[in-house]
């Protein structure tokens, strides 16, 4: 069975994702700059989900250990994190959930020069890594709470097989998703995060999300 | 009663918008590079909607004539069009629906250096124009067909009063909308258009759209 690392796995989004993967009994390696913190979190989650195999490691070790790597770190930590895991993820699928939020103006879209944080990250990782963009628009609280989520996941990537493998996993953990085109289209999901932050503030919404509308014929 | 100009009003989106405004009996000035074409279109629409007052003019004349200006032109024509109407829209609300699509790769997000086509356009218009971004994500066919649309409009702008005036009009023509933050956040709506084009192709959807989910408390 495929194993998963979650780099930044003790943060809000990473921990929520870990919880979903644990709930379906997967092998999960939590990666943190602080390996002891990762181990503590992993132990707690293991106790709750005995069917899953969960361990905590440092960032580089976690990424090297698993088949598929999720990166759920703040934008400010993205480049440094990807440098650290670069060797360990060669030949693998890496799902980057990074959103280029620049505090304090996190409600304002501020995409990087490359057009997308995930595209910037892919350049660091090199051509040997199958980079997929996902999970920028699903609230961590909703994800952690379990159950159905009234929000879709936009999945972008240049490697269609990698995109579909991740979409299958997302379905398994209860998330509806769409393949929204090449990795460059991650820009749309990254920009939407600031829009959702605005909506949460302006309309006092409990974690706004988006749904795609229209009738698929395939 | 407020009057409206639609620059690019004989194009798909502009014509669909004109039809909606005509259906609620508004004063509409269709602006086209070809004034005769604008007049012909206006006459046809007038015959269909006798309660509305509809005329066709050149681009600059239409913009100068109305209180609020909608710009619905292709990206390649945006800068030149805004230069032509610049004088006529000073002090007014201008709603820019431009999407920076660069054919043939219209399904790939390619935002301009300023981060957003509408932000680029606002720089051409100058500080005296109350620029609002809207209507990038609603299919022209759906809009033209009349009736309810299963898609939301993201409205961005730095002038909150202008944003709310346009949102009220959108409600009047049957569209649900959200104020999604500063004009810079137009980037999200502009990027989403390429995502929707991808979805229409990949899943053979009849004009995909988005809905915001979550429960507003205000």
Coordinates of C-alpha atoms in Angstrom, one line a residue:
Chain A
X1 CA 0.0 0.0 0.0
X2 CA 1.2 3.5 -0.8
X3 CA 2.8 5.4 2.1
X4 CA 2.5 9.1 2.6
X5 CA 4.7 11.8 4.2
X6 CA 3.2 15.0 5.3
X7 CA 5.9 17.7 5.6
X8 CA 4.6 20.4 8.0
X9 CA 2.4 17.6 9.3
X10 CA 2.0 19.2 12.7
X11 CA 0.5 22.4 11.3
X12 CA -3.2 23.0 10.9
X13 CA -3.6 21.7 7.3
X14 CA -1.0 19.0 7.6
X15 CA -2.5 17.6 10.9
X16 CA -6.0 17.7 9.4
X17 CA -4.8 15.8 6.3
X18 CA -3.0 13.3 8.6
X19 CA -6.2 12.7 10.5
X20 CA -8.1 12.0 7.3
X21 CA -5.4 9.6 6.0
X22 CA -5.3 7.9 9.4
X23 CA -9.0 7.4 9.4
X24 CA -8.7 5.2 6.3
X25 CA -5.8 3.2 7.8
X26 CA -2.8 4.5 5.7
X27 CA 0.9 4.5 6.5
X28 CA 1.8 8.1 7.3
X29 CA 5.1 9.8 8.1
X30 CA 4.8 13.1 9.8
X31 CA 7.7 15.4 9.0
X32 CA 8.6 18.4 11.1
X33 CA 11.6 20.6 11.6
X34 CA 11.2 19.4 15.2
X35 CA 11.3 15.5 15.0
X36 CA 10.3 15.2 18.7
X37 CA 7.1 17.2 18.0
X38 CA 6.4 15.0 14.9
X39 CA 6.8 11.9 17.1
X40 CA 4.5 13.2 19.8
X41 CA 1.8 14.1 17.3
X42 CA 2.2 10.8 15.5
X43 CA 1.8 8.9 18.8
X44 CA -1.4 10.7 19.6
X45 CA -2.8 10.0 16.2
X46 CA -1.8 6.4 16.4
X47 CA -3.6 5.9 19.6
X48 CA -6.8 7.3 18.0
X49 CA -6.5 5.4 14.8
X50 CA -4.9 2.0 15.6
X51 CA -5.5 0.7 12.1
X52 CA -3.1 3.3 10.6
X53 CA 0.7 3.1 10.8
X54 CA 1.9 6.5 11.8
X55 CA 5.4 7.8 12.7
X56 CA 7.1 11.1 13.2
X57 CA 10.5 12.1 11.7
X58 CA 12.5 15.1 10.6
X59 CA 11.6 16.7 7.4
X60 CA 14.2 15.0 5.1
X61 CA 13.7 11.6 6.7
X62 CA 9.9 11.6 6.4
X63 CA 10.0 12.6 2.7
X64 CA 12.6 9.9 1.9
X65 CA 10.6 7.3 3.8
X66 CA 7.3 7.5 2.0
X67 CA 6.1 6.9 -1.6
X68 CA 4.1 10.2 -1.9
X69 CA 4.9 13.5 -0.2
X70 CA 2.5 16.2 0.8
X71 CA 4.0 19.7 1.6
X72 CA 1.8 21.8 3.9
X73 CA 4.2 24.5 5.1
X74 CA 3.8 28.3 5.2
X75 CA 5.0 30.1 2.1
X76 CA 7.9 31.6 4.0
X77 CA 9.2 28.1 4.7
X78 CA 8.5 26.5 1.3
X79 CA 11.8 27.0 -0.5
X80 CA 13.9 25.9 2.4
X81 CA 11.7 22.9 3.0
X82 CA 11.8 21.8 -0.6
X83 CA 15.6 22.1 -0.6
X84 CA 15.7 19.8 2.4
X85 CA 13.5 17.1 0.9
X86 CA 14.7 17.4 -2.7
X87 CA 16.8 14.3 -2.8
X88 CA 14.3 12.2 -0.9
X89 CA 11.4 12.8 -3.3
X90 CA 13.2 12.3 -6.7
X91 CA 11.0 10.0 -8.9
X92 CA 8.0 10.4 -6.5
X93 CA 4.8 12.3 -6.5
X94 CA 4.9 15.5 -4.4
X95 CA 1.7 17.4 -3.6
X96 CA 2.4 21.0 -2.8
X97 CA -0.4 22.8 -1.0
X98 CA 1.6 26.0 -0.6
X99 CA -0.2 29.3 -0.8
X100 CA 1.8 32.5 -1.3
X101 CA 0.3 34.5 1.5
X102 CA 2.4 37.4 2.6
X103 CA 1.4 38.5 6.2
X104 CA -0.1 40.8 7.2
X105 CA -2.0 41.3 4.0
X106 CA -3.1 37.7 3.6
X107 CA -6.5 38.8 2.2
X108 CA -4.8 40.3 -0.8
X109 CA -3.7 38.2 -3.8
X110 CA 0.1 38.5 -4.1
X111 CA 1.2 35.8 -6.5
X112 CA 5.0 35.5 -6.9
X113 CA 6.9 36.5 -10.0
X114 CA 6.8 32.9 -11.4
X115 CA 3.0 33.3 -11.2
X116 CA 2.5 30.5 -8.7
X117 CA 4.2 29.3 -5.5
X118 CA 3.9 25.7 -6.6
X119 CA 5.5 26.4 -10.0
X120 CA 8.3 28.2 -8.1
X121 CA 8.7 25.1 -5.9
X122 CA 8.7 22.7 -8.9
X123 CA 11.7 24.6 -10.2
X124 CA 13.6 23.9 -7.0
X125 CA 12.7 20.2 -7.0
X126 CA 13.7 19.7 -10.7
X127 CA 12.2 17.6 -13.5
X128 CA 12.6 14.3 -11.6
X129 CA 9.7 15.0 -9.2
X130 CA 6.1 14.6 -10.3
X131 CA 4.6 17.8 -8.8
X132 CA 0.9 18.2 -8.2
X133 CA -0.8 21.2 -6.7
X134 CA -3.8 20.7 -4.4
X135 CA -5.6 21.5 -1.2
X136 CA -5.2 25.3 -1.2
X137 CA -8.9 26.0 -0.8
X138 CA -10.1 23.5 1.9
X139 CA -10.3 24.8 5.4
X140 CA -8.2 22.9 7.9
X141 CA -10.9 23.0 10.5
X142 CA -13.4 21.4 8.1
X143 CA -10.9 18.8 7.1
X144 CA -10.0 18.0 10.7
X145 CA -13.7 17.7 11.7
X146 CA -14.2 14.7 9.4
X147 CA -17.4 14.1 7.4
X148 CA -18.4 15.6 4.2
X149 CA -17.0 19.0 3.1
X150 CA -19.0 21.4 1.0
X151 CA -16.0 22.5 -1.0
X152 CA -14.1 21.2 -4.0
X153 CA -10.4 20.7 -4.4
X154 CA -8.7 22.1 -7.6
X155 CA -5.9 19.8 -8.6
X156 CA -3.3 21.0 -11.1
X157 CA -0.3 19.2 -12.6
X158 CA 1.5 18.5 -15.8
X159 CA 1.7 14.8 -15.1
X160 CA -1.9 13.5 -15.7
X161 CA -1.3 10.1 -14.1
X162 CA 0.1 11.7 -10.9
X163 CA -2.9 14.1 -10.8
X164 CA -5.4 11.2 -11.1
X165 CA -3.6 9.2 -8.4
X166 CA -3.9 12.1 -6.0
X167 CA -7.5 12.7 -7.1
X168 CA -8.3 9.0 -6.2
X169 CA -6.8 9.5 -2.8
X170 CA -8.8 12.7 -2.3
X171 CA -11.9 10.8 -3.1
X172 CA -10.9 8.1 -0.6
X173 CA -10.7 10.8 2.2
X174 CA -14.0 12.3 1.2
X175 CA -13.0 15.2 -1.0
X176 CA -14.5 16.0 -4.4
X177 CA -11.8 17.2 -6.8
X178 CA -11.2 18.4 -10.4
X179 CA -8.2 18.3 -12.7
X180 CA -7.9 21.9 -13.5
X181 CA -5.1 21.8 -16.0
X182 CA -1.3 22.3 -16.1
X183 CA 0.7 23.1 -13.0
X184 CA 0.6 26.8 -13.9
X185 CA -3.1 26.8 -13.1
X186 CA -2.2 26.3 -9.5
X187 CA -2.3 30.2 -9.6
X188 CA -6.1 30.1 -9.6
X189 CA -6.2 28.0 -6.4
X190 CA -3.5 30.0 -4.7
X191 CA -5.2 33.3 -5.6
X192 CA -8.6 31.9 -4.4
X193 CA -7.2 31.4 -0.9
X194 CA -7.0 35.2 -0.3
X195 CA -10.5 35.5 -1.7
X196 CA -11.8 32.9 0.8
X197 CA -10.0 34.7 3.6
X198 CA -11.8 37.9 2.5
X199 CA -15.1 36.2 2.5
X200 CA -14.6 34.6 5.9
X201 CA -13.9 38.1 7.3
X202 CA -16.4 40.1 5.4
X203 CA -19.4 37.8 5.6
X204 CA -18.3 36.0 8.8
X205 CA -18.4 32.7 7.1
X206 CA -17.3 29.5 8.8
X207 CA -14.5 28.7 6.4
X208 CA -15.8 29.6 2.9
X209 CA -15.0 27.3 0.0
X210 CA -15.8 26.9 -3.6
X211 CA -17.8 24.4 -5.6
X212 CA -17.5 23.9 -9.4
X213 CA -20.9 24.1 -11.0
X214 CA -22.0 22.7 -14.4
X215 CA -22.9 19.2 -15.6
X216 CA -19.9 17.0 -16.5
X217 CA -20.7 14.8 -19.6
X218 CA -17.8 12.4 -19.0
Chain B
X1 CA -32.2 56.1 -13.4
X2 CA -28.6 55.1 -13.9
X3 CA -27.5 54.6 -17.5
X4 CA -25.0 52.0 -18.7
X5 CA -22.5 51.7 -21.5
X6 CA -21.2 48.4 -22.6
X7 CA -18.0 48.7 -24.5
X8 CA -17.5 45.6 -26.6
X9 CA -21.3 45.3 -26.3
X10 CA -21.7 43.4 -29.6
X11 CA -19.3 40.6 -28.4
X12 CA -20.6 37.4 -26.6
X13 CA -20.4 38.6 -23.0
X14 CA -21.3 42.2 -23.8
X15 CA -24.4 41.3 -25.8
X16 CA -25.5 38.8 -23.1
X17 CA -25.1 41.6 -20.4
X18 CA -27.0 44.0 -22.6
X19 CA -29.8 41.5 -22.9
X20 CA -30.0 41.2 -19.1
X21 CA -30.0 44.9 -18.6
X22 CA -32.6 45.4 -21.4
X23 CA -34.8 42.8 -19.7
X24 CA -35.1 45.0 -16.6
X25 CA -35.8 48.1 -18.7
X26 CA -32.5 50.1 -18.3
X27 CA -30.9 52.8 -20.5
X28 CA -28.0 51.1 -22.4
X29 CA -25.4 52.5 -24.8
X30 CA -23.7 49.8 -26.8
X31 CA -20.2 50.8 -27.7
X32 CA -18.3 49.2 -30.6
X33 CA -15.3 50.1 -32.8
X34 CA -17.9 49.8 -35.5
X35 CA -20.7 52.3 -34.6
X36 CA -23.0 50.9 -37.3
X37 CA -22.7 47.4 -35.9
X38 CA -23.5 48.8 -32.4
X39 CA -26.6 50.6 -33.8
X40 CA -27.8 47.5 -35.6
X41 CA -27.5 45.4 -32.5
X42 CA -29.1 48.1 -30.4
X43 CA -32.1 48.3 -32.8
X44 CA -32.6 44.6 -32.6
X45 CA -32.5 44.5 -28.8
X46 CA -34.8 47.6 -28.6
X47 CA -37.4 45.7 -30.7
X48 CA -37.3 42.8 -28.3
X49 CA -37.3 44.9 -25.1
X50 CA -39.4 48.0 -25.8
X51 CA -39.3 49.1 -22.1
X52 CA -35.5 49.6 -22.3
X53 CA -33.9 52.6 -24.0
X54 CA -31.0 51.2 -26.1
X55 CA -28.7 53.0 -28.5
X56 CA -25.5 52.1 -30.4
X57 CA -22.4 54.4 -30.6
X58 CA -18.7 54.4 -31.1
X59 CA -16.6 53.3 -28.1
X60 CA -15.7 56.8 -26.8
X61 CA -19.2 58.2 -27.3
X62 CA -20.9 55.4 -25.6
X63 CA -18.6 55.6 -22.6
X64 CA -19.1 59.3 -22.3
X65 CA -22.9 59.1 -22.6
X66 CA -23.6 56.7 -19.7
X67 CA -23.2 56.9 -15.9
X68 CA -21.6 53.4 -15.5
X69 CA -19.4 51.8 -18.0
X70 CA -18.9 48.0 -18.6
X71 CA -15.8 46.9 -20.5
X72 CA -16.2 43.5 -22.2
X73 CA -13.5 43.3 -24.8
X74 CA -10.8 40.7 -25.5
X75 CA -7.5 41.2 -23.6
X76 CA -5.7 42.1 -26.8
X77 CA -8.0 45.1 -27.2
X78 CA -8.2 46.2 -23.5
X79 CA -5.4 48.8 -23.3
X80 CA -6.3 50.5 -26.5
X81 CA -10.0 50.6 -25.6
X82 CA -9.4 52.0 -22.1
X83 CA -7.2 54.8 -23.7
X84 CA -10.2 55.7 -26.0
X85 CA -12.7 55.9 -23.2
X86 CA -10.4 57.3 -20.5
X87 CA -11.7 60.9 -20.7
X88 CA -15.4 59.9 -20.9
X89 CA -15.4 57.7 -17.7
X90 CA -13.6 60.1 -15.3
X91 CA -15.4 60.3 -12.0
X92 CA -17.6 57.3 -13.0
X93 CA -17.8 53.6 -12.1
X94 CA -16.1 51.4 -14.7
X95 CA -16.6 47.6 -14.5
X96 CA -13.8 45.8 -16.2
X97 CA -14.5 42.1 -17.1
X98 CA -11.3 41.6 -19.0
X99 CA -9.5 38.2 -18.7
X100 CA -5.9 38.0 -19.7
X101 CA -6.3 35.0 -22.0
X102 CA -3.4 34.6 -24.5
X103 CA -4.5 32.5 -27.4
X104 CA -3.9 29.7 -28.3
X105 CA -3.2 28.6 -24.7
X106 CA -6.4 30.0 -23.2
X107 CA -6.7 27.1 -20.8
X108 CA -3.4 28.0 -19.1
X109 CA -3.3 30.8 -16.5
X110 CA -1.0 33.6 -17.8
X111 CA -1.6 36.6 -15.6
X112 CA 0.2 39.8 -16.7
X113 CA 3.2 41.3 -14.8
X114 CA 1.0 43.6 -12.8
X115 CA -0.7 40.4 -11.5
X116 CA -4.1 41.2 -13.0
X117 CA -5.4 42.6 -16.3
X118 CA -7.9 44.8 -14.4
X119 CA -5.2 46.3 -12.2
X120 CA -3.2 47.0 -15.4
X121 CA -6.3 48.7 -16.9
X122 CA -6.9 50.8 -13.8
X123 CA -3.4 52.2 -14.1
X124 CA -4.3 53.4 -17.6
X125 CA -7.6 55.0 -16.4
X126 CA -6.0 56.8 -13.5
X127 CA -7.2 57.5 -10.0
X128 CA -10.3 59.4 -11.1
X129 CA -12.1 56.3 -12.2
X130 CA -13.8 54.0 -9.7
X131 CA -12.7 50.6 -11.2
X132 CA -14.6 47.4 -10.3
X133 CA -13.7 43.9 -11.5
X134 CA -16.5 41.5 -12.2
X135 CA -18.1 39.0 -14.6
X136 CA -15.0 37.0 -15.5
X137 CA -16.5 33.6 -14.5
X138 CA -20.1 33.7 -15.9
X139 CA -20.6 32.0 -19.2
X140 CA -22.0 34.3 -21.9
X141 CA -24.3 31.6 -23.2
X142 CA -25.9 31.2 -19.7
X143 CA -26.1 34.9 -19.3
X144 CA -27.8 35.3 -22.7
X145 CA -30.2 32.5 -22.0
X146 CA -31.9 34.4 -19.2
X147 CA -33.2 32.7 -16.0
X148 CA -31.2 31.6 -13.0
X149 CA -27.5 30.9 -13.3
X150 CA -25.8 28.3 -11.1
X151 CA -22.6 30.4 -10.8
X152 CA -21.5 33.3 -8.6
X153 CA -19.8 36.5 -9.6
X154 CA -16.6 37.5 -7.8
X155 CA -16.6 41.3 -7.5
X156 CA -13.3 43.1 -6.5
X157 CA -12.6 46.7 -6.0
X158 CA -10.9 49.3 -3.8
X159 CA -14.0 51.5 -3.7
X160 CA -16.5 49.6 -1.5
X161 CA -19.4 51.9 -2.5
X162 CA -18.8 51.3 -6.2
X163 CA -18.5 47.5 -5.5
X164 CA -21.9 47.5 -3.7
X165 CA -23.6 49.5 -6.4
X166 CA -22.5 47.0 -9.0
X167 CA -23.5 44.1 -6.8
X168 CA -27.0 45.5 -6.4
X169 CA -27.2 45.7 -10.2
X170 CA -26.0 42.2 -10.5
X171 CA -28.7 41.0 -8.1
X172 CA -31.3 42.9 -10.2
X173 CA -30.2 40.9 -13.3
X174 CA -30.3 37.6 -11.5
X175 CA -26.7 37.1 -10.5
X176 CA -25.5 36.2 -7.0
X177 CA -22.2 38.0 -6.2
X178 CA -19.6 38.5 -3.5
X179 CA -17.3 41.3 -2.6
X180 CA -14.0 39.5 -2.7
X181 CA -11.7 42.2 -1.6
X182 CA -9.3 44.8 -3.2
X183 CA -9.0 45.2 -6.9
X184 CA -5.8 43.1 -6.8
X185 CA -8.0 40.1 -6.0
X186 CA -9.4 40.3 -9.5
X187 CA -6.4 38.0 -10.2
X188 CA -8.4 35.1 -8.7
X189 CA -11.3 35.6 -11.0
X190 CA -9.1 36.1 -14.0
X191 CA -7.1 33.0 -13.3
X192 CA -10.3 31.0 -12.7
X193 CA -11.5 31.6 -16.2
X194 CA -8.7 29.4 -17.6
X195 CA -9.6 26.8 -15.0
X196 CA -13.2 26.9 -16.2
X197 CA -12.1 26.6 -19.8
X198 CA -10.1 23.5 -18.8
X199 CA -13.1 22.0 -17.0
X200 CA -15.4 22.6 -20.0
X201 CA -13.0 20.7 -22.2
X202 CA -11.9 17.9 -19.9
X203 CA -15.3 17.1 -18.4
X204 CA -17.4 18.3 -21.4
X205 CA -19.3 20.6 -19.1
X206 CA -21.8 23.1 -20.5
X207 CA -20.1 26.3 -19.2
X208 CA -18.6 25.4 -15.8
X209 CA -18.9 28.0 -13.1
X210 CA -18.1 28.4 -9.4
X211 CA -20.2 28.8 -6.3
X212 CA -19.0 30.1 -3.0
X213 CA -19.9 27.7 -0.1
X214 CA -20.1 28.4 3.6
X215 CA -22.7 30.1 5.7
X216 CA -22.6 33.9 5.8
X217 CA -23.4 35.2 9.3
X218 CA -24.0 38.8 8.1

